[in-house]
mmCIF file of C-alpha atoms and ligand atoms in Angstrom:
data_model
loop_
_atom_site.group_PDB
_atom_site.id
_atom_site.type_symbol
_atom_site.label_atom_id
_atom_site.label_comp_id
_atom_site.label_asym_id
_atom_site.label_seq_id
_atom_site.Cartn_x
_atom_site.Cartn_y
_atom_site.Cartn_z
ATOM 1 C CA UNK A 1 -21.653 16.040 -22.986
ATOM 2 C CA UNK A 2 -23.537 13.051 -21.593
ATOM 3 C CA UNK A 3 -22.076 11.994 -18.251
ATOM 4 C CA UNK A 4 -22.269 8.254 -17.496
ATOM 5 C CA UNK A 5 -19.706 7.994 -14.699
ATOM 6 C CA UNK A 6 -21.975 8.740 -11.768
ATOM 7 C CA UNK A 7 -20.428 6.058 -9.559
ATOM 8 C CA UNK A 8 -17.240 8.131 -9.824
ATOM 9 C CA UNK A 9 -18.927 11.325 -8.782
ATOM 10 C CA UNK A 10 -22.171 13.207 -9.445
ATOM 11 C CA UNK A 11 -23.044 16.721 -10.497
ATOM 12 C CA UNK A 12 -23.882 18.762 -7.416
ATOM 13 C CA UNK A 13 -27.472 20.019 -7.039
ATOM 14 C CA UNK A 14 -27.380 23.768 -7.761
ATOM 15 C CA UNK A 15 -29.561 24.312 -4.687
ATOM 16 C CA UNK A 16 -26.497 23.436 -2.590
ATOM 17 C CA UNK A 17 -24.804 26.667 -3.706
ATOM 18 C CA UNK A 18 -27.258 28.866 -1.783
ATOM 19 C CA UNK A 19 -26.823 26.659 1.274
ATOM 20 C CA UNK A 20 -23.042 26.945 0.934
ATOM 21 C CA UNK A 21 -23.204 30.717 0.681
ATOM 22 C CA UNK A 22 -25.470 31.007 3.707
ATOM 23 C CA UNK A 23 -23.365 28.753 5.937
ATOM 24 C CA UNK A 24 -20.001 30.090 4.728
ATOM 25 C CA UNK A 25 -20.587 33.843 4.422
ATOM 26 C CA UNK A 26 -23.431 34.498 6.875
ATOM 27 C CA UNK A 27 -23.627 31.688 9.445
ATOM 28 C CA UNK A 28 -19.898 31.056 9.232
ATOM 29 C CA UNK A 29 -19.255 30.640 12.967
ATOM 30 C CA UNK A 30 -17.438 27.818 14.696
ATOM 31 C CA UNK A 31 -20.128 25.459 16.036
ATOM 32 C CA UNK A 32 -17.962 24.667 19.075
ATOM 33 C CA UNK A 33 -17.545 28.304 20.177
ATOM 34 C CA UNK A 34 -19.456 29.511 23.232
ATOM 35 C CA UNK A 35 -21.489 32.282 21.593
ATOM 36 C CA UNK A 36 -25.229 31.760 21.223
ATOM 37 C CA UNK A 37 -24.904 32.144 17.468
ATOM 38 C CA UNK A 38 -22.392 29.258 17.405
ATOM 39 C CA UNK A 39 -24.608 27.109 19.619
ATOM 40 C CA UNK A 40 -27.378 27.478 17.022
ATOM 41 C CA UNK A 41 -25.067 25.948 14.428
ATOM 42 C CA UNK A 42 -24.318 23.088 16.746
ATOM 43 C CA UNK A 43 -28.091 22.457 16.940
ATOM 44 C CA UNK A 44 -28.273 22.554 13.121
ATOM 45 C CA UNK A 45 -25.614 19.816 12.955
ATOM 46 C CA UNK A 46 -27.489 17.688 15.487
ATOM 47 C CA UNK A 47 -30.663 18.109 13.441
ATOM 48 C CA UNK A 48 -28.871 16.939 10.293
ATOM 49 C CA UNK A 49 -27.496 13.978 12.237
ATOM 50 C CA UNK A 50 -31.060 12.972 13.186
ATOM 51 C CA UNK A 51 -32.222 13.494 9.603
ATOM 52 C CA UNK A 52 -29.440 11.268 8.231
ATOM 53 C CA UNK A 53 -30.257 8.591 10.819
ATOM 54 C CA UNK A 54 -33.860 8.623 9.559
ATOM 55 C CA UNK A 55 -32.620 8.255 5.992
ATOM 56 C CA UNK A 56 -30.456 5.311 6.996
ATOM 57 C CA UNK A 57 -33.517 3.710 8.539
ATOM 58 C CA UNK A 58 -31.793 3.653 11.927
ATOM 59 C CA UNK A 59 -33.504 4.342 15.221
ATOM 60 C CA UNK A 60 -30.398 4.437 17.390
ATOM 61 C CA UNK A 61 -26.785 5.523 17.037
ATOM 62 C CA UNK A 62 -24.947 8.571 15.739
ATOM 63 C CA UNK A 63 -23.503 9.948 12.536
ATOM 64 C CA UNK A 64 -19.943 11.247 12.361
ATOM 65 C CA UNK A 65 -19.324 13.720 9.561
ATOM 66 C CA UNK A 66 -16.026 13.135 7.752
ATOM 67 C CA UNK A 67 -14.219 14.593 4.738
ATOM 68 C CA UNK A 68 -14.807 11.648 2.390
ATOM 69 C CA UNK A 69 -15.859 8.006 2.527
ATOM 70 C CA UNK A 70 -12.200 7.024 2.292
ATOM 71 C CA UNK A 71 -11.847 8.625 5.724
ATOM 72 C CA UNK A 72 -15.072 6.976 6.970
ATOM 73 C CA UNK A 73 -13.831 3.550 5.841
ATOM 74 C CA UNK A 74 -10.375 4.051 7.387
ATOM 75 C CA UNK A 75 -11.991 5.200 10.626
ATOM 76 C CA UNK A 76 -14.312 2.189 10.631
ATOM 77 C CA UNK A 77 -11.490 -0.332 10.244
ATOM 78 C CA UNK A 78 -8.685 1.322 12.213
ATOM 79 C CA UNK A 79 -11.058 2.584 14.901
ATOM 80 C CA UNK A 80 -12.189 -1.016 15.525
ATOM 81 C CA UNK A 81 -8.709 -2.527 16.015
ATOM 82 C CA UNK A 82 -7.953 -3.967 19.424
ATOM 83 C CA UNK A 83 -4.962 -5.710 20.965
ATOM 84 C CA UNK A 84 -5.220 -9.460 21.239
ATOM 85 C CA UNK A 85 -5.641 -12.502 19.070
ATOM 86 C CA UNK A 86 -8.516 -11.078 17.022
ATOM 87 C CA UNK A 87 -9.462 -11.779 13.420
ATOM 88 C CA UNK A 88 -10.540 -9.097 10.942
ATOM 89 C CA UNK A 89 -12.718 -10.202 8.051
ATOM 90 C CA UNK A 90 -13.038 -8.459 4.664
ATOM 91 C CA UNK A 91 -14.827 -9.361 1.468
ATOM 92 C CA UNK A 92 -12.698 -9.480 -1.668
ATOM 93 C CA UNK A 93 -15.083 -6.974 -3.227
ATOM 94 C CA UNK A 94 -14.115 -4.069 -0.978
ATOM 95 C CA UNK A 95 -13.232 -0.623 -2.299
ATOM 96 C CA UNK A 96 -9.484 0.181 -2.022
ATOM 97 C CA UNK A 97 -10.211 2.411 0.984
ATOM 98 C CA UNK A 98 -11.064 -0.771 2.901
ATOM 99 C CA UNK A 99 -9.121 -3.401 0.967
ATOM 100 C CA UNK A 100 -5.767 -1.610 1.157
ATOM 101 C CA UNK A 101 -6.243 -1.042 4.893
ATOM 102 C CA UNK A 102 -6.890 -4.788 5.250
ATOM 103 C CA UNK A 103 -3.680 -5.579 3.351
ATOM 104 C CA UNK A 104 -1.771 -3.197 5.622
ATOM 105 C CA UNK A 105 -3.160 -4.906 8.736
ATOM 106 C CA UNK A 106 -1.879 -8.185 7.339
ATOM 107 C CA UNK A 107 1.595 -6.705 6.811
ATOM 108 C CA UNK A 108 1.531 -5.463 10.382
ATOM 109 C CA UNK A 109 0.960 -9.015 11.571
ATOM 110 C CA UNK A 110 -2.765 -8.863 12.322
ATOM 111 C CA UNK A 111 -5.004 -11.695 11.217
ATOM 112 C CA UNK A 112 -6.936 -10.488 8.196
ATOM 113 C CA UNK A 113 -9.255 -13.028 6.562
ATOM 114 C CA UNK A 114 -10.736 -12.563 3.112
ATOM 115 C CA UNK A 115 -14.115 -13.800 1.914
ATOM 116 C CA UNK A 116 -14.459 -14.605 -1.817
ATOM 117 C CA UNK A 117 -17.252 -13.451 -4.078
ATOM 118 C CA UNK A 118 -19.767 -15.597 -5.950
ATOM 119 C CA UNK A 119 -19.694 -15.418 -9.759
ATOM 120 C CA UNK A 120 -22.566 -12.928 -9.640
ATOM 121 C CA UNK A 121 -20.464 -10.450 -7.648
ATOM 122 C CA UNK A 122 -22.172 -10.886 -4.278
ATOM 123 C CA UNK A 123 -20.231 -12.045 -1.235
ATOM 124 C CA UNK A 124 -20.128 -15.827 -0.869
ATOM 125 C CA UNK A 125 -22.305 -16.226 2.235
ATOM 126 C CA UNK A 126 -21.314 -19.821 2.821
ATOM 127 C CA UNK A 127 -17.641 -18.840 2.817
ATOM 128 C CA UNK A 128 -18.481 -15.950 5.161
ATOM 129 C CA UNK A 129 -20.167 -18.345 7.522
ATOM 130 C CA UNK A 130 -17.082 -20.596 7.486
ATOM 131 C CA UNK A 131 -14.667 -17.734 8.205
ATOM 132 C CA UNK A 132 -16.562 -16.171 11.117
ATOM 133 C CA UNK A 133 -15.930 -17.465 14.632
ATOM 134 C CA UNK A 134 -15.699 -16.274 18.237
ATOM 135 C CA UNK A 135 -12.327 -14.645 17.487
ATOM 136 C CA UNK A 136 -13.799 -12.393 14.804
ATOM 137 C CA UNK A 137 -13.502 -8.810 15.973
ATOM 138 C CA UNK A 138 -14.533 -6.917 12.823
ATOM 139 C CA UNK A 139 -16.218 -7.633 9.470
ATOM 140 C CA UNK A 140 -16.332 -5.295 6.477
ATOM 141 C CA UNK A 141 -18.611 -5.956 3.531
ATOM 142 C CA UNK A 142 -19.402 -3.516 0.757
ATOM 143 C CA UNK A 143 -23.161 -2.957 0.415
ATOM 144 C CA UNK A 144 -23.282 -2.197 -3.331
ATOM 145 C CA UNK A 145 -20.138 -2.878 -5.357
ATOM 146 C CA UNK A 146 -18.750 0.228 -7.022
ATOM 147 C CA UNK A 147 -17.318 -2.008 -9.756
ATOM 148 C CA UNK A 148 -20.269 -4.252 -10.568
ATOM 149 C CA UNK A 149 -23.431 -2.921 -8.906
ATOM 150 C CA UNK A 150 -23.932 -6.277 -7.128
ATOM 151 C CA UNK A 151 -25.882 -5.792 -3.879
ATOM 152 C CA UNK A 152 -24.970 -7.658 -0.706
ATOM 153 C CA UNK A 153 -27.939 -8.704 1.397
ATOM 154 C CA UNK A 154 -27.822 -6.888 4.751
ATOM 155 C CA UNK A 155 -30.384 -9.128 6.426
ATOM 156 C CA UNK A 156 -28.687 -12.408 5.418
ATOM 157 C CA UNK A 157 -25.269 -11.068 6.481
ATOM 158 C CA UNK A 158 -26.783 -9.854 9.775
ATOM 159 C CA UNK A 159 -28.305 -13.251 10.468
ATOM 160 C CA UNK A 160 -24.970 -15.043 9.894
ATOM 161 C CA UNK A 161 -23.048 -12.505 11.959
ATOM 162 C CA UNK A 162 -25.489 -12.683 14.882
ATOM 163 C CA UNK A 163 -25.297 -16.457 14.886
ATOM 164 C CA UNK A 164 -21.520 -16.887 14.437
ATOM 165 C CA UNK A 165 -20.000 -13.888 16.245
ATOM 166 C CA UNK A 166 -22.634 -11.680 17.894
ATOM 167 C CA UNK A 167 -20.010 -9.462 19.532
ATOM 168 C CA UNK A 168 -18.088 -8.660 16.345
ATOM 169 C CA UNK A 169 -18.412 -5.237 14.728
ATOM 170 C CA UNK A 170 -20.062 -5.239 11.297
ATOM 171 C CA UNK A 171 -19.144 -2.418 8.913
ATOM 172 C CA UNK A 172 -20.766 -1.917 5.542
ATOM 173 C CA UNK A 173 -19.555 0.503 2.887
ATOM 174 C CA UNK A 174 -22.776 2.070 1.661
ATOM 175 C CA UNK A 175 -21.298 4.664 -0.692
ATOM 176 C CA UNK A 176 -23.054 3.246 -3.790
ATOM 177 C CA UNK A 177 -26.202 2.364 -1.838
ATOM 178 C CA UNK A 178 -27.185 5.312 0.370
ATOM 179 C CA UNK A 179 -30.091 7.233 -1.224
ATOM 180 C CA UNK A 180 -29.917 4.890 -4.219
ATOM 181 C CA UNK A 181 -31.496 1.641 -3.047
ATOM 182 C CA UNK A 182 -33.947 0.953 -0.164
ATOM 183 C CA UNK A 183 -32.110 0.916 3.148
ATOM 184 C CA UNK A 184 -33.124 0.073 6.686
ATOM 185 C CA UNK A 185 -30.422 -0.425 9.286
ATOM 186 C CA UNK A 186 -33.041 -0.635 12.057
ATOM 187 C CA UNK A 187 -33.313 -4.386 12.435
ATOM 188 C CA UNK A 188 -29.880 -5.185 10.990
ATOM 189 C CA UNK A 189 -26.635 -6.119 12.740
ATOM 190 C CA UNK A 190 -24.803 -3.261 11.023
ATOM 191 C CA UNK A 191 -22.688 -1.285 13.525
ATOM 192 C CA UNK A 192 -20.894 1.055 11.140
ATOM 193 C CA UNK A 193 -22.046 2.318 7.724
ATOM 194 C CA UNK A 194 -20.095 4.649 5.405
ATOM 195 C CA UNK A 195 -21.537 7.047 2.841
ATOM 196 C CA UNK A 196 -20.297 9.953 0.746
ATOM 197 C CA UNK A 197 -21.857 13.274 -0.293
ATOM 198 C CA UNK A 198 -20.408 13.610 -3.766
ATOM 199 C CA UNK A 199 -21.991 10.342 -4.939
ATOM 200 C CA UNK A 200 -25.462 11.766 -4.209
ATOM 201 C CA UNK A 201 -25.262 15.268 -5.703
ATOM 202 C CA UNK A 202 -23.852 16.945 -2.571
ATOM 203 C CA UNK A 203 -20.384 18.547 -2.774
ATOM 204 C CA UNK A 204 -17.046 16.797 -2.473
ATOM 205 C CA UNK A 205 -15.430 17.055 0.963
ATOM 206 C CA UNK A 206 -18.373 15.842 3.036
ATOM 207 C CA UNK A 207 -19.223 12.257 3.959
ATOM 208 C CA UNK A 208 -20.271 10.287 7.013
ATOM 209 C CA UNK A 209 -19.985 7.217 9.158
ATOM 210 C CA UNK A 210 -22.999 5.807 10.982
ATOM 211 C CA UNK A 211 -21.967 4.482 14.395
ATOM 212 C CA UNK A 212 -24.439 2.316 16.313
ATOM 213 C CA UNK A 213 -22.427 2.278 19.544
ATOM 214 C CA UNK A 214 -19.998 5.147 20.115
ATOM 215 C CA UNK A 215 -18.117 3.205 22.794
ATOM 216 C CA UNK A 216 -17.070 0.513 20.337
ATOM 217 C CA UNK A 217 -15.044 2.911 18.155
ATOM 218 C CA UNK A 218 -11.713 4.666 18.803
ATOM 219 C CA UNK A 219 -10.750 8.009 17.319
ATOM 220 C CA UNK A 220 -7.936 8.148 14.765
ATOM 221 C CA UNK A 221 -6.574 11.568 15.607
ATOM 222 C CA UNK A 222 -6.250 13.607 18.735
ATOM 223 C CA UNK A 223 -7.695 17.084 18.825
ATOM 224 C CA UNK A 224 -10.420 19.260 20.223
ATOM 225 C CA UNK A 225 -12.794 16.362 20.863
ATOM 226 C CA UNK A 226 -15.513 17.378 18.406
ATOM 227 C CA UNK A 227 -18.125 14.830 17.299
ATOM 228 C CA UNK A 228 -18.239 12.794 20.519
ATOM 229 C CA UNK A 229 -14.430 12.759 20.673
ATOM 230 C CA UNK A 230 -14.408 10.364 17.725
ATOM 231 C CA UNK A 231 -13.603 12.784 14.932
ATOM 232 C CA UNK A 232 -11.830 15.884 16.133
ATOM 233 C CA UNK A 233 -11.614 18.915 13.887
ATOM 234 C CA UNK A 234 -13.982 21.814 13.294
ATOM 235 C CA UNK A 235 -17.067 20.487 11.563
ATOM 236 C CA UNK A 236 -17.586 21.344 7.893
ATOM 237 C CA UNK A 237 -20.851 23.120 8.659
ATOM 238 C CA UNK A 238 -21.512 24.209 5.093
ATOM 239 C CA UNK A 239 -20.785 20.685 3.791
ATOM 240 C CA UNK A 240 -23.037 19.102 6.403
ATOM 241 C CA UNK A 241 -25.887 21.461 5.518
ATOM 242 C CA UNK A 242 -25.381 20.868 1.789
ATOM 243 C CA UNK A 243 -25.364 17.113 2.365
ATOM 244 C CA UNK A 244 -28.653 17.513 4.209
ATOM 245 C CA UNK A 245 -30.078 19.505 1.287
ATOM 246 C CA UNK A 246 -29.078 16.817 -1.219
ATOM 247 C CA UNK A 247 -30.507 14.033 0.952
ATOM 248 C CA UNK A 248 -33.749 16.000 1.275
ATOM 249 C CA UNK A 249 -33.968 16.449 -2.507
ATOM 250 C CA UNK A 250 -33.523 12.771 -3.374
ATOM 251 C CA UNK A 251 -36.577 10.526 -3.494
ATOM 252 C CA UNK A 252 -34.674 7.241 -3.715
ATOM 253 C CA UNK A 253 -37.697 5.094 -4.553
ATOM 254 C CA UNK A 254 -38.737 7.282 -7.483
ATOM 255 C CA UNK A 255 -35.097 7.642 -8.567
ATOM 256 C CA UNK A 256 -34.520 3.895 -8.484
ATOM 257 C CA UNK A 257 -37.477 3.358 -10.808
ATOM 258 C CA UNK A 258 -36.243 6.075 -13.163
ATOM 259 C CA UNK A 259 -32.728 4.623 -13.219
ATOM 260 C CA UNK A 260 -34.066 1.105 -13.800
ATOM 261 C CA UNK A 261 -35.977 2.464 -16.780
ATOM 262 C CA UNK A 262 -32.952 4.413 -18.090
ATOM 263 C CA UNK A 263 -30.786 1.316 -17.728
ATOM 264 C CA UNK A 264 -33.355 -0.796 -19.650
ATOM 265 C CA UNK A 265 -33.577 1.819 -22.414
ATOM 266 C CA UNK A 266 -29.782 1.983 -22.613
ATOM 267 C CA UNK A 267 -29.411 -1.793 -22.819
ATOM 268 C CA UNK A 268 -32.084 -2.051 -25.532
ATOM 269 C CA UNK A 269 -30.223 0.501 -27.616
ATOM 270 C CA UNK A 270 -26.737 -0.969 -27.224
ATOM 271 C CA UNK A 271 -25.707 -3.019 -30.245
ATOM 272 C CA UNK A 272 -25.555 -6.780 -29.798
ATOM 273 C CA UNK A 273 -21.780 -6.995 -30.378
ATOM 274 C CA UNK A 274 -21.202 -5.058 -27.146
ATOM 275 C CA UNK A 275 -21.493 -7.367 -24.156
ATOM 276 C CA UNK A 276 -23.413 -6.046 -21.142
ATOM 277 C CA UNK A 277 -22.363 -7.384 -17.741
ATOM 278 C CA UNK A 278 -24.909 -6.977 -14.977
ATOM 279 C CA UNK A 279 -23.890 -8.644 -11.715
ATOM 280 C CA UNK A 280 -26.157 -9.846 -8.934
ATOM 281 C CA UNK A 281 -28.999 -10.610 -11.362
ATOM 282 C CA UNK A 282 -29.249 -14.290 -10.416
ATOM 283 C CA UNK A 283 -30.321 -13.324 -6.898
ATOM 284 C CA UNK A 284 -32.184 -10.195 -7.970
ATOM 285 C CA UNK A 285 -29.447 -8.244 -6.182
ATOM 286 C CA UNK A 286 -28.288 -5.822 -8.873
ATOM 287 C CA UNK A 287 -28.258 -2.050 -8.674
ATOM 288 C CA UNK A 288 -29.332 -0.573 -12.027
ATOM 289 C CA UNK A 289 -27.086 2.414 -11.272
ATOM 290 C CA UNK A 290 -23.973 0.460 -12.366
ATOM 291 C CA UNK A 291 -23.123 -1.947 -15.183
ATOM 292 C CA UNK A 292 -20.118 -2.928 -17.273
ATOM 293 C CA UNK A 293 -19.730 -3.040 -21.043
ATOM 294 C CA UNK A 294 -17.184 -5.247 -22.819
ATOM 295 C CA UNK A 295 -15.824 -3.991 -26.144
ATOM 296 C CA UNK A 296 -14.205 -7.104 -27.556
ATOM 297 C CA UNK A 297 -10.910 -6.411 -29.316
ATOM 298 C CA UNK A 298 -10.659 -2.801 -28.109
ATOM 299 C CA UNK A 299 -9.147 -1.518 -24.875
ATOM 300 C CA UNK A 300 -11.588 0.061 -22.427
ATOM 301 C CA UNK A 301 -9.229 2.973 -22.062
ATOM 302 C CA UNK A 302 -9.206 3.551 -25.852
ATOM 303 C CA UNK A 303 -13.015 3.529 -25.807
ATOM 304 C CA UNK A 304 -13.099 5.920 -22.861
ATOM 305 C CA UNK A 305 -10.964 8.532 -24.645
ATOM 306 C CA UNK A 306 -12.754 8.118 -27.987
ATOM 307 C CA UNK A 307 -16.142 8.395 -26.289
ATOM 308 C CA UNK A 308 -15.092 11.545 -24.486
ATOM 309 C CA UNK A 309 -14.218 13.117 -27.856
ATOM 310 C CA UNK A 310 -17.609 12.003 -29.177
ATOM 311 C CA UNK A 311 -19.447 13.507 -26.176
ATOM 312 C CA UNK A 312 -19.961 10.657 -23.698
ATOM 313 C CA UNK A 313 -18.076 10.317 -20.412
ATOM 314 C CA UNK A 314 -17.745 6.786 -19.023
ATOM 315 C CA UNK A 315 -15.601 5.231 -16.281
ATOM 316 C CA UNK A 316 -13.028 2.481 -15.960
ATOM 317 C CA UNK A 317 -14.102 1.308 -12.522
ATOM 318 C CA UNK A 318 -13.176 2.858 -9.209
ATOM 319 C CA UNK A 319 -11.694 6.314 -9.817
ATOM 320 C CA UNK A 320 -9.204 5.529 -7.056
ATOM 321 C CA UNK A 321 -7.945 2.486 -8.967
ATOM 322 C CA UNK A 322 -8.649 3.670 -12.510
ATOM 323 C CA UNK A 323 -5.008 4.583 -12.982
ATOM 324 C CA UNK A 324 -3.803 1.161 -11.904
ATOM 325 C CA UNK A 325 -3.671 -1.781 -14.292
ATOM 326 C CA UNK A 326 -6.394 -4.423 -14.194
ATOM 327 C CA UNK A 327 -9.504 -4.597 -12.087
ATOM 328 C CA UNK A 328 -9.166 -6.649 -8.906
ATOM 329 C CA UNK A 329 -12.906 -7.208 -8.462
ATOM 330 C CA UNK A 330 -13.617 -8.302 -12.049
ATOM 331 C CA UNK A 331 -10.567 -10.578 -11.835
ATOM 332 C CA UNK A 332 -11.952 -12.125 -8.660
ATOM 333 C CA UNK A 333 -15.194 -12.787 -10.563
ATOM 334 C CA UNK A 334 -13.295 -14.868 -13.096
ATOM 335 C CA UNK A 335 -13.463 -12.421 -15.999
ATOM 336 C CA UNK A 336 -10.539 -13.160 -18.305
ATOM 337 C CA UNK A 337 -7.770 -10.607 -18.784
ATOM 338 C CA UNK A 338 -8.948 -9.672 -22.309
ATOM 339 C CA UNK A 339 -12.458 -8.960 -21.119
ATOM 340 C CA UNK A 340 -11.213 -6.904 -18.195
ATOM 341 C CA UNK A 341 -8.964 -4.806 -20.402
ATOM 342 C CA UNK A 342 -11.891 -4.225 -22.777
ATOM 343 C CA UNK A 343 -14.342 -3.226 -20.047
ATOM 344 C CA UNK A 344 -15.866 0.134 -19.299
ATOM 345 C CA UNK A 345 -18.074 1.017 -16.347
ATOM 346 C CA UNK A 346 -21.335 2.813 -17.086
ATOM 347 C CA UNK A 347 -23.123 4.460 -14.175
ATOM 348 C CA UNK A 348 -26.363 6.401 -14.305
ATOM 349 C CA UNK A 349 -28.115 9.101 -12.341
ATOM 350 C CA UNK A 350 -31.854 9.675 -12.098
ATOM 351 C CA UNK A 351 -31.746 13.098 -13.724
ATOM 352 C CA UNK A 352 -30.615 11.898 -17.157
ATOM 353 C CA UNK A 353 -33.343 11.871 -19.812
ATOM 354 C CA UNK A 354 -34.333 8.952 -22.031
ATOM 355 C CA UNK A 355 -33.274 11.025 -25.052
ATOM 356 C CA UNK A 356 -29.787 11.468 -23.606
ATOM 357 C CA UNK A 357 -29.567 7.752 -22.900
ATOM 358 C CA UNK A 358 -30.593 6.781 -26.452
ATOM 359 C CA UNK A 359 -28.132 9.319 -27.837
ATOM 360 C CA UNK A 360 -25.337 8.007 -25.618
ATOM 361 C CA UNK A 361 -26.044 4.400 -26.666
ATOM 362 C CA UNK A 362 -25.908 5.403 -30.353
ATOM 363 C CA UNK A 363 -22.623 7.250 -29.863
ATOM 364 C CA UNK A 364 -21.173 4.226 -28.047
ATOM 365 C CA UNK A 365 -22.304 1.867 -30.868
ATOM 366 C CA UNK A 366 -20.883 4.119 -33.603
ATOM 367 C CA UNK A 367 -17.613 4.753 -31.777
ATOM 368 C CA UNK A 368 -17.076 1.039 -31.220
ATOM 369 C CA UNK A 369 -17.772 0.234 -34.907
ATOM 370 C CA UNK A 370 -15.363 2.930 -36.007
ATOM 371 C CA UNK A 371 -12.509 1.838 -33.704
ATOM 372 C CA UNK A 372 -13.070 -1.868 -34.362
ATOM 373 C CA UNK A 373 -12.818 -1.281 -38.114
ATOM 374 C CA UNK A 374 -9.564 0.644 -37.623
ATOM 375 C CA UNK A 375 -8.099 -2.047 -35.359
ATOM 376 C CA UNK A 376 -8.932 -4.887 -37.791
HETATM 377 N N1 PLP B 1 -16.439 3.248 -1.215
HETATM 378 C C1 PLP B 1 -17.007 3.074 -2.403
HETATM 379 C C2 PLP B 1 -17.881 1.875 -2.629
HETATM 380 C C3 PLP B 1 -16.802 4.001 -3.428
HETATM 381 O O1 PLP B 1 -17.392 3.810 -4.612
HETATM 382 C C4 PLP B 1 -15.976 5.105 -3.183
HETATM 383 C C5 PLP B 1 -15.663 6.066 -4.249
HETATM 384 O O2 PLP B 1 -15.536 5.695 -5.410
HETATM 385 C C6 PLP B 1 -15.415 5.264 -1.902
HETATM 386 C C7 PLP B 1 -15.662 4.315 -0.939
HETATM 387 C C8 PLP B 1 -14.556 6.440 -1.559
HETATM 388 O O3 PLP B 1 -15.367 7.582 -1.494
HETATM 389 P P1 PLP B 1 -14.739 9.045 -1.392
HETATM 390 O O4 PLP B 1 -14.453 9.479 -2.788
HETATM 391 O O5 PLP B 1 -15.797 9.887 -0.737
HETATM 392 O O6 PLP B 1 -13.511 8.939 -0.570
#
């Protein structure tokens, strides 16, 4: 089976299993307990926090460990709400774990403003500039789109934010960016940054939220006051240590080159009657980890099931929205309904081989020919 749905989730590094065993069966203590053995675990968590900060390219702030990026995103938005006549700004390219929160805020009578995307999938910076003002309390912009792979430019967004509303809180959803593309939050205006373990070969159930200034965020649930009082609940020590292991094992620069090469090989081997959509190319802001294929005349879902039988797993966009009709982000980019219904998301990881990629492309070509002939 060749797995090409790595934006959905990734295969966990086997090395994480030993870490899990150690921190679940041997060092299984509660890091908040008073025993010396527990205190050591608390130090381990702090060390991982520092290590993640380094990997985010941040030289200040903290990392909160959460159960998934859906939680991180909800915490970022809801933890930044304040009473008063504030405006909350969201790009139209947000993942449902931000977008649906934004819609809910609107229903609750808060002022949510939405920023459109350019045709290449990146956020329309001119529109962003027009929306931001001194009433803007919070801005959320996805770093790399999980649907299209388009990359939003942190430094340009930071410059606009600093100029138009320096006091606003800027959140970026970095789930498809962290450990995949170069990242440096150091000189940016980013206050909050979400990431998720299972997208980078760590287990499911562990994720994080970078927080530049702890005082600017409010906790979502009451409890024992763990993690600076911002995310109560006993820390998932094993998950945190496994996340650290995965982060340590990933050389994102080398991986990015490998994935770029795999993506090029794949595209060269895909037959010309299958349309390849790569977003963000016009501004050189495309992540090679994600692209879309259009199978004219055949439903993406039909292709997905046929490909699975033939040995290739692909995706239909965000796993969280895969069961819902249509694709909000592709629609926003002006793709017509037929194209959207015929689209499939391909997403790579750096540990695939060129042989697997060529094989997958051939299977995709053959499967499409076969189904197209049947349909006609
Ligand atoms: N944000 C983006 C951009 C994603 O791609 C995903 C998962 O698909 C999420 C958030 C949610 O991540 P999790 O599955 O950890 O909740």
